[in-house]
mmCIF file of C-alpha atoms in Angstrom:
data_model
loop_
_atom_site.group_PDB
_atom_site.id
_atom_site.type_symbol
_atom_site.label_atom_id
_atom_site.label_comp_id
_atom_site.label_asym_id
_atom_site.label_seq_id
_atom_site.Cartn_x
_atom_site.Cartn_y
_atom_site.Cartn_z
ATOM 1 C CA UNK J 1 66.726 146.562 -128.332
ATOM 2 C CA UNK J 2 68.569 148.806 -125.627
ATOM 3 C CA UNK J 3 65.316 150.719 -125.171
ATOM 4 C CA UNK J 4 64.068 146.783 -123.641
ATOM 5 C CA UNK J 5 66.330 146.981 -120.357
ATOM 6 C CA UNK J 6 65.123 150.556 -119.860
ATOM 7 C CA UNK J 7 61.782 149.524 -119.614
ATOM 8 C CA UNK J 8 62.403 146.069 -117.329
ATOM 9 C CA UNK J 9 62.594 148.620 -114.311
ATOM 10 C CA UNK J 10 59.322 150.502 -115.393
ATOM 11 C CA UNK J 11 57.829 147.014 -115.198
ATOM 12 C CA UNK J 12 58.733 145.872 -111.757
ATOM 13 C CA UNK J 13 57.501 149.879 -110.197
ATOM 14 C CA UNK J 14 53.801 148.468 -108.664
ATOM 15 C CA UNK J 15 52.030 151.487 -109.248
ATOM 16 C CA UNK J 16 52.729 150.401 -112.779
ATOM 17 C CA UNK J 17 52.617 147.227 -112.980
ATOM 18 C CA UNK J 18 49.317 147.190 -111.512
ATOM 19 C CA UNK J 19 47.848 149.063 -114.328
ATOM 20 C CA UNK J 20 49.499 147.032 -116.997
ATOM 21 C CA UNK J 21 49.441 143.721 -116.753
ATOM 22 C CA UNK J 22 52.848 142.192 -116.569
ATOM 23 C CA UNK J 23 54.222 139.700 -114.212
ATOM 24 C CA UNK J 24 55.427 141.639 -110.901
ATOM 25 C CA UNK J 25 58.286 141.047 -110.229
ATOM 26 C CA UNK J 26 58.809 141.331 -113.096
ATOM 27 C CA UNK J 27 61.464 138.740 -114.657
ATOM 28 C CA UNK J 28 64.775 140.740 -116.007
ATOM 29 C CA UNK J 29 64.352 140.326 -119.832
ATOM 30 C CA UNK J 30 60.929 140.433 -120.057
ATOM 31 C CA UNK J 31 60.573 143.497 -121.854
ATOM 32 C CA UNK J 32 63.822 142.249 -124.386
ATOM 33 C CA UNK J 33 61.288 139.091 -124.932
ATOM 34 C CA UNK J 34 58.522 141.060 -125.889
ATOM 35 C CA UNK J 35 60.538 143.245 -128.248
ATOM 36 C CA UNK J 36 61.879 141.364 -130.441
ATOM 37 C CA UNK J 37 58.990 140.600 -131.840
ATOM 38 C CA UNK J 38 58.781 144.733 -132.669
ATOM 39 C CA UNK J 39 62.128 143.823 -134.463
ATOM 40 C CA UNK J 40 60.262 142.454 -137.758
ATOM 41 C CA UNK J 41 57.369 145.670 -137.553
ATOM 42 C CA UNK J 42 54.381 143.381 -137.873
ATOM 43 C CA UNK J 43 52.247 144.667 -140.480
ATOM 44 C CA UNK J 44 49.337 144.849 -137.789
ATOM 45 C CA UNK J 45 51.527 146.073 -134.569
ATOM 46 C CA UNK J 46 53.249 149.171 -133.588
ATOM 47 C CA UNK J 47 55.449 149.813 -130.756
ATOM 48 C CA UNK J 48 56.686 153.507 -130.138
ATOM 49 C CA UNK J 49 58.593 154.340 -127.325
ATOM 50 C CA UNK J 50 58.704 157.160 -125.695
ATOM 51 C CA UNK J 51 62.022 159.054 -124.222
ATOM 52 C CA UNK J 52 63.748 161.639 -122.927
ATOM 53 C CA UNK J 53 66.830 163.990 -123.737
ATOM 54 C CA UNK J 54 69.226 163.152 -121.040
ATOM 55 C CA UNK J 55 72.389 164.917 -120.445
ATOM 56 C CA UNK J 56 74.367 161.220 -122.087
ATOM 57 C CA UNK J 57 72.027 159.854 -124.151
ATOM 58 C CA UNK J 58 67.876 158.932 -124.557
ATOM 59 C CA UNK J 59 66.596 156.801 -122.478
ATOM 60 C CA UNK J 60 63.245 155.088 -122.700
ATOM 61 C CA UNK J 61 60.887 156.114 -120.374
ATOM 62 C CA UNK J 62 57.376 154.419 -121.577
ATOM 63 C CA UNK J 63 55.673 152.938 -124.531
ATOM 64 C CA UNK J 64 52.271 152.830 -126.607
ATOM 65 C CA UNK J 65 51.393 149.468 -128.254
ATOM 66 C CA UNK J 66 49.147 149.258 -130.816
ATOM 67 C CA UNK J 67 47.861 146.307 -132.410
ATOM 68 C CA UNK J 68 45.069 145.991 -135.657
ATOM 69 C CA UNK J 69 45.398 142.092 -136.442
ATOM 70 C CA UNK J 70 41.290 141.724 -135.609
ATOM 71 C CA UNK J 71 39.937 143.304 -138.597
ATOM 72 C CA UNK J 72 36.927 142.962 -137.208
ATOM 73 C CA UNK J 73 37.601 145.458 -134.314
ATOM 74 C CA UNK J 74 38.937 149.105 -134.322
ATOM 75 C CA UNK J 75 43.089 148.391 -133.467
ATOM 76 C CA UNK J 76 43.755 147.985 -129.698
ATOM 77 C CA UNK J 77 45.893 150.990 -127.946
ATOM 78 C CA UNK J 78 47.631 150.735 -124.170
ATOM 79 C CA UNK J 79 50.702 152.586 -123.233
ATOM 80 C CA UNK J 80 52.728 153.367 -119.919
ATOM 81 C CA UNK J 81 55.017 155.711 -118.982
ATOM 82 C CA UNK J 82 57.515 155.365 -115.544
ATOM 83 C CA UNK J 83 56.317 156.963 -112.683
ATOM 84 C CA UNK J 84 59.100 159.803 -112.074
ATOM 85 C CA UNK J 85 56.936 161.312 -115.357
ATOM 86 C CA UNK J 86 53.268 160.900 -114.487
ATOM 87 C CA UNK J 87 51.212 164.086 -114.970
ATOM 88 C CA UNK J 88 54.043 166.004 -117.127
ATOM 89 C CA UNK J 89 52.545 166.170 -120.088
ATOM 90 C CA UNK J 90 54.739 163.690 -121.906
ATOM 91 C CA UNK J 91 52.007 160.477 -122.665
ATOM 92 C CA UNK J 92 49.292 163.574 -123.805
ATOM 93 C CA UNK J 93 51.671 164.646 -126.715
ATOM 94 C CA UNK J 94 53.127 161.481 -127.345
ATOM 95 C CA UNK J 95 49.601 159.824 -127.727
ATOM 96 C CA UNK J 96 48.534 162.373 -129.993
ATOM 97 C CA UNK J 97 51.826 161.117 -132.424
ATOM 98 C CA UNK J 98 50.677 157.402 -132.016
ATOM 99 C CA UNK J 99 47.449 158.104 -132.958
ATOM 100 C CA UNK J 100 48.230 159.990 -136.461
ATOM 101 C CA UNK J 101 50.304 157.025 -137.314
ATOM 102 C CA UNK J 102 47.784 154.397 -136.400
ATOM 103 C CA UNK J 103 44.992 155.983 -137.976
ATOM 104 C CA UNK J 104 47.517 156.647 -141.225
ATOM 105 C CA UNK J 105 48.324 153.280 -141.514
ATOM 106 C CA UNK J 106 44.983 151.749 -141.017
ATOM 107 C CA UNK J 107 41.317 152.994 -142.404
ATOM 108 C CA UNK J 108 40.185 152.390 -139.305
ATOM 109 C CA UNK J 109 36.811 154.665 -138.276
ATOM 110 C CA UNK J 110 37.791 154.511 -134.237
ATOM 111 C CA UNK J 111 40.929 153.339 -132.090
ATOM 112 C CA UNK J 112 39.997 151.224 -128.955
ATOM 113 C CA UNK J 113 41.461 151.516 -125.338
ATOM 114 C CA UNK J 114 40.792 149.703 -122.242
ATOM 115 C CA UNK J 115 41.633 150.938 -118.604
ATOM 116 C CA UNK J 116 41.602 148.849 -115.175
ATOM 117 C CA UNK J 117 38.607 150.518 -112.914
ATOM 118 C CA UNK J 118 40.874 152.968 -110.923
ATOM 119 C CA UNK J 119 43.270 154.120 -112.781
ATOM 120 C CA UNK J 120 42.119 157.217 -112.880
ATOM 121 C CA UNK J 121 45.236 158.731 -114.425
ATOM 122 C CA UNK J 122 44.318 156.880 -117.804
ATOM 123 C CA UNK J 123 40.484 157.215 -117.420
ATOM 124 C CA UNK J 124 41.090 161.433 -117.520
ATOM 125 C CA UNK J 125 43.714 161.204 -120.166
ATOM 126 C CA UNK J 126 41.319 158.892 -122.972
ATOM 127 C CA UNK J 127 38.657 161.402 -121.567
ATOM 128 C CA UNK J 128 41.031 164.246 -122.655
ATOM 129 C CA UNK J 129 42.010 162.709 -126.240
ATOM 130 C CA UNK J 130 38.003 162.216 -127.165
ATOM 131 C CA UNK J 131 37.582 158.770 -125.913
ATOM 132 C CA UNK J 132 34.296 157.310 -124.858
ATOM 133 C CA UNK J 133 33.212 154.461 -122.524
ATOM 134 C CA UNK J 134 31.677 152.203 -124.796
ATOM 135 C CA UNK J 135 30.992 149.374 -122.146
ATOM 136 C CA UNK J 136 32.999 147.250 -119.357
ATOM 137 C CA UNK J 137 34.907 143.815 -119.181
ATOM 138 C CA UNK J 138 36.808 142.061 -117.196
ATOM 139 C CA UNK J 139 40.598 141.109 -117.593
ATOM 140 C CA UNK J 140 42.923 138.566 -115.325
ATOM 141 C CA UNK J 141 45.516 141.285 -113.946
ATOM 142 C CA UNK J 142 48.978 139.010 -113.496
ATOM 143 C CA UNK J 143 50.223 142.030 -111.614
ATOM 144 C CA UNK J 144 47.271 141.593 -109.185
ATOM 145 C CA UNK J 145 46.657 138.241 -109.065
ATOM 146 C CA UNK J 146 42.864 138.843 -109.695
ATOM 147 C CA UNK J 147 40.299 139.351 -112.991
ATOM 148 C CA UNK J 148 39.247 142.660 -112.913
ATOM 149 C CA UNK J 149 36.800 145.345 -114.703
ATOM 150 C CA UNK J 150 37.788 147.496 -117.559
ATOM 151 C CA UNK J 151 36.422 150.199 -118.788
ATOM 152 C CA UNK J 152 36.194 150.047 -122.625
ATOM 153 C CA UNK J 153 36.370 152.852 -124.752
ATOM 154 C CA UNK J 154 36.398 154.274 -128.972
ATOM 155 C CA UNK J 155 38.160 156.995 -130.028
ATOM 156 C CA UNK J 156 36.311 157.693 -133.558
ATOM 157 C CA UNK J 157 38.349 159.129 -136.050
ATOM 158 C CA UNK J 158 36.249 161.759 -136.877
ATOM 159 C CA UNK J 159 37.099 163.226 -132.771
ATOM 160 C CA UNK J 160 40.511 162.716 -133.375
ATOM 161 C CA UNK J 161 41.160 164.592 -136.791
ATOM 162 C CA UNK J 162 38.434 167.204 -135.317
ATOM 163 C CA UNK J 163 40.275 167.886 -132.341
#
């Protein structure tokens, strides 16, 4: 639950907010909210959060959701990661970790991802990890204010144990 008020302040940074869809400003305790529902490990919902060895202690610095309650669907991926560690390498290996476990703990063929039109930072990372653009939709960003496009994409499983 600590890990929650490290990630508040990730939440109220616009550039990303913007890509995530949360409330900005974000409200303090939003992120504790959200968590504790991570508390019980749904049996269809995964939360991993990403850190860093500091010289005191780990602090969060990101997460990856991932949620397989549509059965009907491949499970549902986003993640974020504070700005001060943007193109470091950190969400590439940490994705690849998420992924195993999702695809261990579902039979899943493919894990789906969505990405606001823009964000190119996400759109070259999916590319990077095997994803494809499957289609577009559109999404009301609260961080925004407006709906916007997505692009939708698949990872198959097949690209992701190949790679």
């Amino acid at each position: 639950m600590e890990d929650a008020f490290a990630i508040d302040p990730i939440y109220n940074d616009f550039e990303v907010a913007r890509w995530v869809n949360v409330p900005h400003p974000c409200p303090t305790g939003f992120a504790l909210e959200r968590f504790q529902r991570f508390l019980t490990f749904p049996p269809h919902e995964r939360c991993f959060i990403l850190s860093k060895k500091s010289d005191r202690k780990q602090k969060a610095i990101g997460l990856i959701l991932a949620n397989w309650m549509d059965t009907e669907k491949p499970p549902i991926t986003g993640f974020f990661l504070a700005s001060k560690f943007h193109g470091k390498g950190f969400m590439n290996e940490a994705l690849d970790a998420a992924f195993e476990e999702i695809f261990r703990l579902t039979d899943a063929d493919a894990i789906r991802a969505s990405h606001y039109l823009g964000n190119i930072a996400s759109e070259k990372l999916l590319a990077k990890k095997g994803f494809e653009a499957v289609g577009t939709s559109s999404d009301f960003n609260r961080t925004t204010g407006k709906t916007e496009e997505q692009i939708d994409l698949i990872l198959p499983r097949a690209v992701f144990e190949g790679a």
